[in-house]
């Protein structure tokens, strides 16, 4: 939580969640399977430059279940084996959310929600309530929540 | 981010079959990170995978040829068997290995042309 991003509001986030579904070719009510979506990303115009790799757990820090890296070629989503396996085999909601979170990071980045390294933000983070709408990792969480909850069939 | 030709081939097969990378790993009886490393060009495709993939996805001869082409184009390492090579062939192989990293496009094209002529 060391980074902030441009401010937004609940109404805009709900709109982004609906837009995300449209761009991915989902209706506003059908369930989204993040594990299946990973393979489909390069076929979607908005996500052509996104790839993913599954890494041995020891290749990422203990407190990082998955991460999204931006480079000259586009975006690379790195996912721990235990997270992908949990999402695939057991359909564990938390693990599926980790994957969805990283996919939405790409979407948020393309919408202009880039991380801003601000020393003032790091000082003021103690007053967290006034910053909730500007914390960089929270942006994708809210859009994920908005995208996934749209379907009554979304389990986990 | 670009997949190898093999990775792209497998990605499309999975989508058509409503499968994910976890299913591929189960089919090939390996761990998911290994499948991912192969599809992203970090490892070579093990030869024993070919009949398993062909059988699982029921690939016809045209699709099998496509798979083999994709595997060939995605190779990260190649071996040359020097068991019955002549001294000159050995020298060529060693020189090629030494010079490969610094080989310019024009030189590479000239060598390919020369070798193709030799094949004819």
GROMACS .gro file of C-alpha atoms in nm:
model
  276
    1UNK     CA    1   0.000   0.000   0.000
    2UNK     CA    2   0.294   0.233  -0.061
    3UNK     CA    3   0.145   0.380  -0.376
    4UNK     CA    4  -0.151   0.599  -0.449
    5UNK     CA    5  -0.335   0.644  -0.776
    6UNK     CA    6  -0.565   0.909  -0.919
    7UNK     CA    7  -0.881   0.957  -0.720
    8UNK     CA    8  -1.208   0.801  -0.833
    9UNK     CA    9  -1.553   0.736  -0.692
   10UNK     CA   10  -1.795   0.451  -0.644
   11UNK     CA   11  -2.014   0.546  -0.939
   12UNK     CA   12  -1.716   0.547  -1.179
   13UNK     CA   13  -1.590   0.215  -1.040
   14UNK     CA   14  -1.928   0.052  -1.103
   15UNK     CA   15  -1.914   0.184  -1.460
   16UNK     CA   16  -1.560   0.042  -1.503
   17UNK     CA   17  -1.681  -0.296  -1.376
   18UNK     CA   18  -1.957  -0.299  -1.640
   19UNK     CA   19  -1.712  -0.186  -1.907
   20UNK     CA   20  -1.471  -0.464  -1.809
   21UNK     CA   21  -1.744  -0.723  -1.871
   22UNK     CA   22  -1.825  -0.571  -2.211
   23UNK     CA   23  -1.458  -0.566  -2.319
   24UNK     CA   24  -1.416  -0.930  -2.213
   25UNK     CA   25  -1.729  -1.036  -2.402
   26UNK     CA   26  -1.933  -1.125  -2.094
   27UNK     CA   27  -2.292  -1.023  -2.040
   28UNK     CA   28  -2.367  -0.817  -1.730
   29UNK     CA   29  -2.501  -1.120  -1.544
   30UNK     CA   30  -2.305  -1.432  -1.647
   31UNK     CA   31  -2.034  -1.572  -1.416
   32UNK     CA   32  -1.668  -1.500  -1.493
   33UNK     CA   33  -1.410  -1.777  -1.452
   34UNK     CA   34  -1.075  -1.597  -1.401
   35UNK     CA   35  -0.874  -1.916  -1.472
   36UNK     CA   36  -1.043  -1.961  -1.812
   37UNK     CA   37  -1.016  -1.588  -1.881
   38UNK     CA   38  -0.634  -1.602  -1.856
   39UNK     CA   39  -0.604  -1.806  -2.178
   40UNK     CA   40  -0.861  -1.590  -2.361
   41UNK     CA   41  -0.692  -1.256  -2.290
   42UNK     CA   42  -0.470  -1.241  -2.605
   43UNK     CA   43  -0.785  -1.280  -2.820
   44UNK     CA   44  -0.948  -0.970  -2.668
   45UNK     CA   45  -0.852  -0.642  -2.839
   46UNK     CA   46  -0.801  -0.465  -2.506
   47UNK     CA   47  -0.577  -0.740  -2.365
   48UNK     CA   48  -0.373  -0.854  -2.670
   49UNK     CA   49  -0.049  -0.761  -2.498
   50UNK     CA   50  -0.115  -0.967  -2.183
   51UNK     CA   51   0.044  -1.302  -2.104
   52UNK     CA   52   0.072  -1.512  -1.790
   53UNK     CA   53   0.313  -1.756  -1.631
   54UNK     CA   54   0.270  -1.997  -1.342
   55UNK     CA   55   0.575  -1.997  -1.119
   56UNK     CA   56   0.699  -2.227  -0.846
   57UNK     CA   57   0.593  -2.075  -0.514
   58UNK     CA   58   0.953  -2.003  -0.414
   59UNK     CA   59   1.003  -1.779  -0.719
   60UNK     CA   60   0.783  -1.505  -0.571
   61UNK     CA   61   0.813  -1.350  -0.223
   62UNK     CA   62   0.608  -1.520   0.051
   63UNK     CA   63   0.360  -1.231   0.076
   64UNK     CA   64   0.302  -1.206  -0.302
   65UNK     CA   65   0.039  -1.452  -0.435
   66UNK     CA   66   0.055  -1.305  -0.786
   67UNK     CA   67   0.178  -0.991  -0.956
   68UNK     CA   68   0.150  -0.800  -1.281
   69UNK     CA   69   0.463  -0.669  -1.451
   70UNK     CA   70   0.455  -0.407  -1.727
   71UNK     CA   71   0.737  -0.405  -1.980
   72UNK     CA   72   0.804  -0.298  -2.340
   73UNK     CA   73   0.617  -0.603  -2.476
   74UNK     CA   74   0.307  -0.547  -2.265
   75UNK     CA   75   0.197  -0.706  -1.940
   76UNK     CA   76   0.302  -1.030  -1.776
   77UNK     CA   77   0.088  -1.176  -1.497
   78UNK     CA   78   0.294  -1.401  -1.269
   79UNK     CA   79   0.095  -1.641  -1.052
   80UNK     CA   80   0.219  -1.877  -0.780
   81UNK     CA   81   0.158  -2.246  -0.844
   82UNK     CA   82  -0.037  -2.286  -0.517
   83UNK     CA   83  -0.264  -1.993  -0.609
   84UNK     CA   84  -0.336  -2.117  -0.963
   85UNK     CA   85  -0.382  -2.478  -0.844
   86UNK     CA   86  -0.617  -2.367  -0.564
   87UNK     CA   87  -0.819  -2.160  -0.810
   88UNK     CA   88  -0.826  -2.441  -1.068
   89UNK     CA   89  -0.870  -2.757  -0.858
   90UNK     CA   90  -1.063  -2.639  -0.554
   91UNK     CA   91  -1.211  -2.327  -0.710
   92UNK     CA   92  -1.109  -2.139  -0.393
   93UNK     CA   93  -1.266  -1.792  -0.408
   94UNK     CA   94  -0.967  -1.612  -0.254
   95UNK     CA   95  -0.725  -1.757  -0.508
   96UNK     CA   96  -0.959  -1.682  -0.797
   97UNK     CA   97  -0.982  -1.326  -0.667
   98UNK     CA   98  -0.600  -1.297  -0.668
   99UNK     CA   99  -0.599  -1.390  -1.040
  100UNK     CA  100  -0.888  -1.158  -1.122
  101UNK     CA  101  -0.714  -0.879  -0.931
  102UNK     CA  102  -0.405  -0.904  -1.154
  103UNK     CA  103  -0.614  -0.913  -1.473
  104UNK     CA  104  -0.796  -0.600  -1.360
  105UNK     CA  105  -0.461  -0.432  -1.283
  106UNK     CA  106  -0.400  -0.434  -1.658
  107UNK     CA  107  -0.745  -0.288  -1.723
  108UNK     CA  108  -0.694  -0.021  -1.454
  109UNK     CA  109  -0.353   0.068  -1.597
  110UNK     CA  110  -0.505   0.113  -1.942
  111UNK     CA  111  -0.768   0.342  -1.786
  112UNK     CA  112  -0.483   0.555  -1.655
  113UNK     CA  113  -0.477   0.431  -1.295
  114UNK     CA  114  -0.102   0.405  -1.264
  115UNK     CA  115   0.084   0.388  -0.934
  116UNK     CA  116   0.212   0.723  -0.806
  117UNK     CA  117   0.508   0.708  -0.568
  118UNK     CA  118   0.424   0.985  -0.323
  119UNK     CA  119   0.615   1.049  -0.001
  120UNK     CA  120   0.325   1.259   0.135
  121UNK     CA  121   0.093   0.963   0.077
  122UNK     CA  122   0.327   0.733   0.269
  123UNK     CA  123   0.323   0.979   0.562
  124UNK     CA  124  -0.053   1.025   0.555
  125UNK     CA  125  -0.142   0.659   0.507
  126UNK     CA  126  -0.205   0.639   0.882
  127UNK     CA  127  -0.519   0.838   0.820
  128UNK     CA  128  -0.634   0.556   0.596
  129UNK     CA  129  -1.005   0.641   0.575
  130UNK     CA  130  -0.943   0.961   0.384
  131UNK     CA  131  -0.725   0.774   0.134
  132UNK     CA  132  -0.929   0.463   0.064
  133UNK     CA  133  -1.033   0.589  -0.280
  134UNK     CA  134  -0.671   0.657  -0.379
  135UNK     CA  135  -0.486   0.345  -0.265
  136UNK     CA  136  -0.342   0.183  -0.578
  137UNK     CA  137  -0.408  -0.187  -0.496
  138UNK     CA  138  -0.768  -0.109  -0.389
  139UNK     CA  139  -0.870   0.005  -0.738
  140UNK     CA  140  -0.864  -0.342  -0.899
  141UNK     CA  141  -1.023  -0.496  -0.589
  142UNK     CA  142  -1.324  -0.271  -0.622
  143UNK     CA  143  -1.357  -0.332  -0.996
  144UNK     CA  144  -1.316  -0.709  -0.936
  145UNK     CA  145  -1.586  -0.693  -0.671
  146UNK     CA  146  -1.811  -0.500  -0.907
  147UNK     CA  147  -1.744  -0.738  -1.198
  148UNK     CA  148  -1.782  -1.062  -1.007
  149UNK     CA  149  -2.078  -0.974  -0.788
  150UNK     CA  150  -2.281  -0.887  -1.096
  151UNK     CA  151  -2.353  -1.257  -1.137
  152UNK     CA  152  -2.568  -1.445  -0.887
  153UNK     CA  153  -2.396  -1.764  -1.007
  154UNK     CA  154  -2.045  -1.646  -0.913
  155UNK     CA  155  -1.942  -1.884  -0.639
  156UNK     CA  156  -1.661  -1.860  -0.388
  157UNK     CA  157   0.411  -1.043  -2.414
  158UNK     CA  158   0.433  -1.310  -2.683
  159UNK     CA  159   0.389  -1.684  -2.641
  160UNK     CA  160   0.600  -1.931  -2.835
  161UNK     CA  161   0.433  -2.089  -3.137
  162UNK     CA  162   0.384  -2.403  -2.929
  163UNK     CA  163   0.232  -2.199  -2.642
  164UNK     CA  164  -0.005  -2.028  -2.885
  165UNK     CA  165  -0.102  -2.363  -3.040
  166UNK     CA  166  -0.180  -2.511  -2.697
  167UNK     CA  167  -0.366  -2.198  -2.582
  168UNK     CA  168  -0.604  -2.224  -2.879
  169UNK     CA  169  -0.651  -2.601  -2.831
  170UNK     CA  170  -0.739  -2.543  -2.464
  171UNK     CA  171  -0.994  -2.272  -2.543
  172UNK     CA  172  -1.162  -2.494  -2.806
  173UNK     CA  173  -1.174  -2.782  -2.555
  174UNK     CA  174  -1.290  -2.565  -2.260
  175UNK     CA  175  -0.976  -2.653  -2.068
  176UNK     CA  176  -0.720  -2.457  -1.867
  177UNK     CA  177  -0.346  -2.500  -1.808
  178UNK     CA  178  -0.417  -2.716  -1.503
  179UNK     CA  179  -0.591  -2.969  -1.729
  180UNK     CA  180  -0.289  -2.970  -1.963
  181UNK     CA  181  -0.060  -3.042  -1.664
  182UNK     CA  182  -0.284  -3.330  -1.551
  183UNK     CA  183  -0.297  -3.473  -1.902
  184UNK     CA  184   0.084  -3.461  -1.931
  185UNK     CA  185   0.134  -3.574  -1.568
  186UNK     CA  186   0.365  -3.284  -1.482
  187UNK     CA  187   0.348  -2.977  -1.259
  188UNK     CA  188   0.175  -2.662  -1.384
  189UNK     CA  189   0.489  -2.438  -1.363
  190UNK     CA  190   0.668  -2.680  -1.597
  191UNK     CA  191   0.388  -2.662  -1.854
  192UNK     CA  192   0.396  -2.283  -1.823
  193UNK     CA  193   0.777  -2.270  -1.865
  194UNK     CA  194   0.755  -2.483  -2.180
  195UNK     CA  195   0.476  -2.271  -2.330
  196UNK     CA  196   0.669  -1.953  -2.257
  197UNK     CA  197   0.986  -2.081  -2.423
  198UNK     CA  198   1.194  -2.136  -2.109
  199UNK     CA  199   1.214  -2.513  -2.172
  200UNK     CA  200   1.200  -2.742  -2.473
  201UNK     CA  201   0.886  -2.946  -2.539
  202UNK     CA  202   0.957  -3.304  -2.421
  203UNK     CA  203   0.915  -3.544  -2.716
  204UNK     CA  204   0.704  -3.786  -2.512
  205UNK     CA  205   0.434  -3.518  -2.488
  206UNK     CA  206   0.361  -3.528  -2.862
  207UNK     CA  207   0.161  -3.858  -2.877
  208UNK     CA  208  -0.024  -3.765  -2.557
  209UNK     CA  209  -0.133  -3.427  -2.702
  210UNK     CA  210  -0.226  -3.582  -3.039
  211UNK     CA  211  -0.432  -3.851  -2.865
  212UNK     CA  212  -0.600  -3.623  -2.611
  213UNK     CA  213  -0.711  -3.360  -2.863
  214UNK     CA  214  -0.766  -3.617  -3.140
  215UNK     CA  215  -0.550  -3.418  -3.384
  216UNK     CA  216  -0.571  -3.517  -3.752
  217UNK     CA  217  -0.255  -3.541  -3.963
  218UNK     CA  218  -0.275  -3.175  -4.069
  219UNK     CA  219  -0.308  -3.054  -3.711
  220UNK     CA  220  -0.032  -3.291  -3.598
  221UNK     CA  221   0.200  -3.141  -3.861
  222UNK     CA  222   0.106  -2.795  -3.730
  223UNK     CA  223   0.192  -2.907  -3.375
  224UNK     CA  224   0.531  -3.043  -3.487
  225UNK     CA  225   0.608  -2.719  -3.674
  226UNK     CA  226   0.515  -2.518  -3.366
  227UNK     CA  227   0.740  -2.735  -3.146
  228UNK     CA  228   1.029  -2.698  -3.393
  229UNK     CA  229   0.987  -2.320  -3.403
  230UNK     CA  230   0.976  -2.300  -3.021
  231UNK     CA  231   1.295  -2.493  -2.949
  232UNK     CA  232   1.526  -2.325  -2.700
  233UNK     CA  233   1.815  -2.572  -2.736
  234UNK     CA  234   1.930  -2.809  -3.008
  235UNK     CA  235   2.169  -3.103  -2.994
  236UNK     CA  236   2.398  -3.219  -3.275
  237UNK     CA  237   2.504  -3.580  -3.271
  238UNK     CA  238   2.876  -3.592  -3.350
  239UNK     CA  239   2.918  -3.967  -3.304
  240UNK     CA  240   2.982  -4.042  -3.670
  241UNK     CA  241   3.092  -3.693  -3.777
  242UNK     CA  242   3.412  -3.639  -3.975
  243UNK     CA  243   3.687  -3.410  -3.843
  244UNK     CA  244   3.574  -3.129  -4.072
  245UNK     CA  245   3.211  -3.166  -3.961
  246UNK     CA  246   3.326  -3.156  -3.598
  247UNK     CA  247   3.527  -2.840  -3.662
  248UNK     CA  248   3.225  -2.684  -3.830
  249UNK     CA  249   2.993  -2.773  -3.540
  250UNK     CA  250   3.236  -2.632  -3.281
  251UNK     CA  251   3.297  -2.314  -3.483
  252UNK     CA  252   2.923  -2.268  -3.532
  253UNK     CA  253   2.861  -2.306  -3.159
  254UNK     CA  254   3.134  -2.051  -3.078
  255UNK     CA  255   3.017  -1.795  -3.332
  256UNK     CA  256   2.640  -1.838  -3.298
  257UNK     CA  257   2.576  -1.557  -3.045
  258UNK     CA  258   2.751  -1.296  -3.261
  259UNK     CA  259   2.622  -1.415  -3.597
  260UNK     CA  260   2.480  -1.125  -3.803
  261UNK     CA  261   2.162  -1.156  -4.011
  262UNK     CA  262   2.345  -1.136  -4.345
  263UNK     CA  263   2.598  -1.402  -4.251
  264UNK     CA  264   2.321  -1.627  -4.118
  265UNK     CA  265   2.122  -1.588  -4.442
  266UNK     CA  266   2.436  -1.665  -4.648
  267UNK     CA  267   2.502  -1.983  -4.446
  268UNK     CA  268   2.138  -2.097  -4.481
  269UNK     CA  269   2.157  -2.038  -4.859
  270UNK     CA  270   2.483  -2.232  -4.882
  271UNK     CA  271   2.349  -2.524  -4.677
  272UNK     CA  272   2.025  -2.536  -4.877
  273UNK     CA  273   2.232  -2.556  -5.199
  274UNK     CA  274   2.428  -2.843  -5.043
  275UNK     CA  275   2.099  -3.028  -4.964
  276UNK     CA  276   1.985  -2.995  -5.329
   0.00000   0.00000   0.00000
